[in-house]
Amino acid sequence: MPDRVALVTGASRGIGRAIALRLAADGFAVGVNYANSAAKAEEVVAEIEAGGGSAVAVRADVADSAAVTSMFDTVAEALGPVSVLVNNAGITDDGLMLRMSEDQFDRVIDTNLKSAFLCTKAALRGMMRAKHGRIINISSVSGVSGNPGQANYAASKAGVIGLTKSTAKEIGSRGITVNAVAPGFIETDMTEALGETVTELASKQISVGRLGRPEEVASLVGYLASDEASYITGQTIVID
Ligand code: NAP
């Protein structure tokens, strides 16, 4: 069994898909998690296998602790214990504070933040035993600076940064690093839903003058997952 095993949550589409492909290219066997898009997750697995790598698709709602436990069991059985965890799965459900429902708030916090807590806990046991591990949490510039209409999302992504910093301090001496990556606007289904006018306006505010590509986020994650990033922990790296 390979000793380099990565689990990427929400890897059926967008940034997670690009991260899964990148880590596979870097020699990791990859657990490709998804919630609903089974066919898309299987396509990612097929692409990895076509390139000579190993991967397994695993369905789990990352906000559900029982599903998370069984996801880790499935990946360990198929590929081996997870040495790199990328907490990437996430959703938006935007609305102004005054109109935001409690359910809208809870769903986004559970999917984006509680999921990272559950998966980190599940990954840590094996990483502590191995005295090695990399945890990379996908935050957002919304979590760093706030964004109108995204109180739930920004709170979840700011929470991810707090989770990253605290966990990094707890387990730094065990050879495990924990970092957050905070992307700006990246071309995925999530930003496509915003429409052309919003993305054109956003592009004007971006120094490079365009939205980012999922592969550009994946290349930063690839670096953080590598042995070269052994002295970087507790950081939030903005990529915008
Ligand atoms: P996306 O294209 O909408 O893809 C979301 C992924 O998350 C899908 O693979 C989806 O699986 C999965 N997912 C959603 N809910 C899930 C759940 N409960 N359990 C397991 N998987 C779940 O999103 P994206 O733009 O690639 O975003 C990926 C991450 O980057 C998110 O955390 C997002 O907040 C963050 N981010 C994105 C941007 C951006 O501009 N795009 C900027 C900053 C941060 P299914 O396909 O099965 O639904």
Tab-separated table of N, CA, C and O in Angstrom, residues 51-106:
chain	number	residue	atom	x	y	z
A	51	GLY	N	-3.636	8.261	-15.543
A	51	GLY	CA	-2.278	8.813	-15.411
A	51	GLY	C	-1.357	7.900	-14.617
A	51	GLY	O	-0.243	8.298	-14.263
A	52	GLY	N	-1.835	6.709	-14.287
A	52	GLY	CA	-0.988	5.742	-13.577
A	52	GLY	C	-1.105	5.807	-12.063
A	52	GLY	O	-0.384	5.108	-11.348
A	53	GLY	N	-2.014	6.626	-11.550
A	53	GLY	CA	-2.161	6.770	-10.099
A	53	GLY	C	-3.260	5.890	-9.529
A	53	GLY	O	-3.929	5.147	-10.249
A	54	SER	N	-3.433	5.989	-8.202
A	54	SER	CA	-4.510	5.245	-7.525
A	54	SER	C	-5.458	6.234	-6.881
A	54	SER	O	-5.030	7.254	-6.329
A	55	ALA	N	-6.749	5.900	-6.919
A	55	ALA	CA	-7.751	6.772	-6.294
A	55	ALA	C	-9.002	5.974	-6.004
A	55	ALA	O	-9.239	4.918	-6.597
A	56	VAL	N	-9.779	6.488	-5.060
A	56	VAL	CA	-11.079	5.886	-4.783
A	56	VAL	C	-12.078	7.015	-4.539
A	56	VAL	O	-11.749	8.006	-3.883
A	57	ALA	N	-13.284	6.858	-5.108
A	57	ALA	CA	-14.343	7.845	-4.867
A	57	ALA	C	-15.109	7.431	-3.623
A	57	ALA	O	-15.391	6.244	-3.438
A	58	VAL	N	-15.402	8.386	-2.755
A	58	VAL	CA	-16.123	8.029	-1.542
A	58	VAL	C	-17.176	9.079	-1.203
A	58	VAL	O	-16.872	10.250	-1.032
A	59	ARG	N	-18.428	8.584	-1.182
A	59	ARG	CA	-19.534	9.484	-0.884
A	59	ARG	C	-19.645	9.690	0.617
A	59	ARG	O	-19.622	8.719	1.380
A	60	ALA	N	-19.738	10.956	1.044
A	60	ALA	CA	-19.989	11.256	2.458
A	60	ALA	C	-20.382	12.713	2.584
A	60	ALA	O	-19.748	13.585	1.973
A	61	ASP	N	-21.414	12.960	3.361
A	61	ASP	CA	-21.735	14.335	3.738
A	61	ASP	C	-20.769	14.671	4.865
A	61	ASP	O	-20.853	14.111	5.966
A	62	VAL	N	-19.850	15.595	4.608
A	62	VAL	CA	-18.778	15.858	5.580
A	62	VAL	C	-19.268	16.562	6.851
A	62	VAL	O	-18.512	16.729	7.800
A	63	ALA	N	-20.533	16.958	6.863
A	63	ALA	CA	-21.096	17.559	8.082
A	63	ALA	C	-21.674	16.496	9.015
A	63	ALA	O	-22.153	16.808	10.103
A	64	ASP	N	-21.625	15.225	8.578
A	64	ASP	CA	-22.242	14.125	9.327
A	64	ASP	C	-21.126	13.253	9.910
A	64	ASP	O	-20.358	12.626	9.170
A	65	SER	N	-21.046	13.204	11.242
A	65	SER	CA	-19.882	12.547	11.855
A	65	SER	C	-19.806	11.059	11.523
A	65	SER	O	-18.714	10.526	11.293
A	66	ALA	N	-20.950	10.369	11.465
A	66	ALA	CA	-20.919	8.927	11.152
A	66	ALA	C	-20.418	8.721	9.723
A	66	ALA	O	-19.620	7.806	9.444
A	67	ALA	N	-20.858	9.590	8.818
A	67	ALA	CA	-20.424	9.480	7.417
A	67	ALA	C	-18.925	9.748	7.298
A	67	ALA	O	-18.222	9.109	6.506
A	68	VAL	N	-18.424	10.690	8.097
A	68	VAL	CA	-16.990	11.016	8.063
A	68	VAL	C	-16.171	9.812	8.553
A	68	VAL	O	-15.174	9.428	7.930
A	69	THR	N	-16.610	9.186	9.650
A	69	THR	CA	-15.898	8.011	10.162
A	69	THR	C	-15.850	6.922	9.098
A	69	THR	O	-14.788	6.333	8.830
A	70	SER	N	-16.980	6.682	8.451
A	70	SER	CA	-16.995	5.597	7.469
A	70	SER	C	-16.179	5.968	6.222
A	70	SER	O	-15.565	5.103	5.597
A	71	MET	N	-16.119	7.282	5.898
A	71	MET	CA	-15.283	7.724	4.766
A	71	MET	C	-13.805	7.407	5.042
A	71	MET	O	-13.101	6.893	4.169
A	72	PHE	N	-13.338	7.706	6.253
A	72	PHE	CA	-11.932	7.433	6.594
A	72	PHE	C	-11.649	5.932	6.569
A	72	PHE	O	-10.589	5.505	6.111
A	73	ASP	N	-12.628	5.115	7.037
A	73	ASP	CA	-12.455	3.658	6.999
A	73	ASP	C	-12.326	3.180	5.551
A	73	ASP	O	-11.470	2.352	5.230
A	74	THR	N	-13.197	3.704	4.685
A	74	THR	CA	-13.182	3.288	3.273
A	74	THR	C	-11.848	3.624	2.615
A	74	THR	O	-11.259	2.803	1.902
A	75	VAL	N	-11.367	4.854	2.863
A	75	VAL	CA	-10.100	5.275	2.236
A	75	VAL	C	-8.943	4.440	2.782
A	75	VAL	O	-8.081	3.986	2.026
A	76	ALA	N	-8.941	4.205	4.109
A	76	ALA	CA	-7.849	3.425	4.712
A	76	ALA	C	-7.824	2.010	4.141
A	76	ALA	O	-6.757	1.461	3.851
A	77	GLU	N	-9.008	1.433	3.965
A	77	GLU	CA	-9.093	0.075	3.434
A	77	GLU	C	-8.612	0.007	1.987
A	77	GLU	O	-7.885	-0.909	1.597
A	78	ALA	N	-9.015	1.004	1.186
A	78	ALA	CA	-8.686	0.973	-0.242
A	78	ALA	C	-7.272	1.434	-0.532
A	78	ALA	O	-6.608	0.895	-1.434
A	79	LEU	N	-6.786	2.438	0.222
A	79	LEU	CA	-5.510	3.057	-0.153
A	79	LEU	C	-4.466	3.058	0.963
A	79	LEU	O	-3.271	3.151	0.690
A	80	GLY	N	-4.920	3.024	2.216
A	80	GLY	CA	-3.996	3.145	3.349
A	80	GLY	C	-4.373	4.351	4.197
A	80	GLY	O	-5.275	5.103	3.839
A	81	PRO	N	-3.677	4.527	5.331
A	81	PRO	CA	-4.024	5.641	6.211
A	81	PRO	C	-3.708	7.008	5.580
A	81	PRO	O	-2.723	7.143	4.865
A	82	VAL	N	-4.558	7.966	5.893
A	82	VAL	CA	-4.445	9.295	5.274
A	82	VAL	C	-3.284	10.087	5.883
A	82	VAL	O	-3.224	10.278	7.096
A	83	SER	N	-2.374	10.555	5.023
A	83	SER	CA	-1.266	11.381	5.527
A	83	SER	C	-1.441	12.849	5.150
A	83	SER	O	-0.807	13.722	5.741
A	84	VAL	N	-2.297	13.113	4.162
A	84	VAL	CA	-2.611	14.495	3.784
A	84	VAL	C	-4.127	14.644	3.725
A	84	VAL	O	-4.805	13.898	3.008
A	85	LEU	N	-4.648	15.583	4.509
A	85	LEU	CA	-6.093	15.858	4.485
A	85	LEU	C	-6.315	17.266	3.951
A	85	LEU	O	-5.725	18.223	4.455
A	86	VAL	N	-7.155	17.377	2.929
A	86	VAL	CA	-7.518	18.702	2.426
A	86	VAL	C	-9.004	18.909	2.678
A	86	VAL	O	-9.858	18.254	2.054
A	87	ASN	N	-9.315	19.790	3.629
A	87	ASN	CA	-10.713	20.115	3.938
A	87	ASN	C	-11.162	21.208	2.967
A	87	ASN	O	-10.950	22.400	3.203
A	88	ASN	N	-11.753	20.746	1.867
A	88	ASN	CA	-12.105	21.672	0.782
A	88	ASN	C	-13.610	21.811	0.575
A	88	ASN	O	-14.067	22.864	0.122
A	89	ALA	N	-14.399	20.786	0.918
A	89	ALA	CA	-15.842	20.820	0.631
A	89	ALA	C	-16.453	22.084	1.232
A	89	ALA	O	-16.154	22.449	2.369
A	90	GLY	N	-17.284	22.747	0.453
A	90	GLY	CA	-17.898	23.962	0.977
A	90	GLY	C	-19.076	24.405	0.127
A	90	GLY	O	-19.193	24.027	-1.048
A	91	ILE	N	-19.940	25.181	0.748
A	91	ILE	CA	-21.112	25.721	0.050
A	91	ILE	C	-21.294	27.191	0.421
A	91	ILE	O	-20.742	27.661	1.414
A	92	THR	N	-22.073	27.881	-0.404
A	92	THR	CA	-22.544	29.223	-0.028
A	92	THR	C	-24.068	29.175	0.026
A	92	THR	O	-24.698	28.342	-0.646
A	93	ASP	N	-24.640	30.035	0.834
A	93	ASP	CA	-26.094	30.230	0.839
A	93	ASP	C	-26.294	31.676	1.297
A	93	ASP	O	-26.576	31.950	2.452
A	94	ASP	N	-26.063	32.594	0.328
A	94	ASP	CA	-25.944	34.015	0.656
A	94	ASP	C	-27.282	34.687	0.968
A	94	ASP	O	-28.336	34.260	0.498
A	95	GLY	N	-27.183	35.752	1.733
A	95	GLY	CA	-28.361	36.568	2.053
A	95	GLY	C	-27.945	37.628	3.065
A	95	GLY	O	-26.969	37.451	3.787
A	96	LEU	N	-28.681	38.742	3.061
A	96	LEU	CA	-28.348	39.791	4.030
A	96	LEU	C	-28.710	39.322	5.432
A	96	LEU	O	-29.672	38.561	5.610
A	97	MET	N	-27.954	39.771	6.419
A	97	MET	CA	-28.139	39.361	7.818
A	97	MET	C	-29.602	39.356	8.249
A	97	MET	O	-30.097	38.399	8.832
A	98	LEU	N	-30.293	40.459	7.952
A	98	LEU	CA	-31.674	40.597	8.445
A	98	LEU	C	-32.611	39.562	7.843
A	98	LEU	O	-33.646	39.246	8.413
A	99	ARG	N	-32.227	39.042	6.670
A	99	ARG	CA	-33.113	38.067	6.005
A	99	ARG	C	-32.598	36.640	6.134
A	99	ARG	O	-33.245	35.702	5.665
A	100	MET	N	-31.431	36.477	6.749
A	100	MET	CA	-30.828	35.138	6.795
A	100	MET	C	-31.527	34.269	7.843
A	100	MET	O	-31.682	34.680	8.990
A	101	SER	N	-31.936	33.068	7.436
A	101	SER	CA	-32.638	32.190	8.378
A	101	SER	C	-31.618	31.421	9.223
A	101	SER	O	-30.449	31.283	8.839
A	102	GLU	N	-32.099	30.913	10.334
A	102	GLU	CA	-31.242	30.129	11.222
A	102	GLU	C	-30.746	28.877	10.483
A	102	GLU	O	-29.582	28.480	10.609
A	103	ASP	N	-31.637	28.295	9.685
A	103	ASP	CA	-31.283	27.090	8.940
A	103	ASP	C	-30.164	27.383	7.919
A	103	ASP	O	-29.235	26.599	7.755
A	104	GLN	N	-30.297	28.550	7.259
A	104	GLN	CA	-29.290	28.977	6.276
A	104	GLN	C	-27.925	29.136	6.958
A	104	GLN	O	-26.884	28.787	6.394
A	105	PHE	N	-27.941	29.680	8.155
A	105	PHE	CA	-26.703	29.886	8.915
A	105	PHE	C	-26.106	28.534	9.316
A	105	PHE	O	-24.934	28.252	9.051
A	106	ASP	N	-26.941	27.687	9.923
A	106	ASP	CA	-26.451	26.397	10.434
A	106	ASP	C	-25.885	25.515	9.319
A	106	ASP	O	-24.862	24.858	9.490
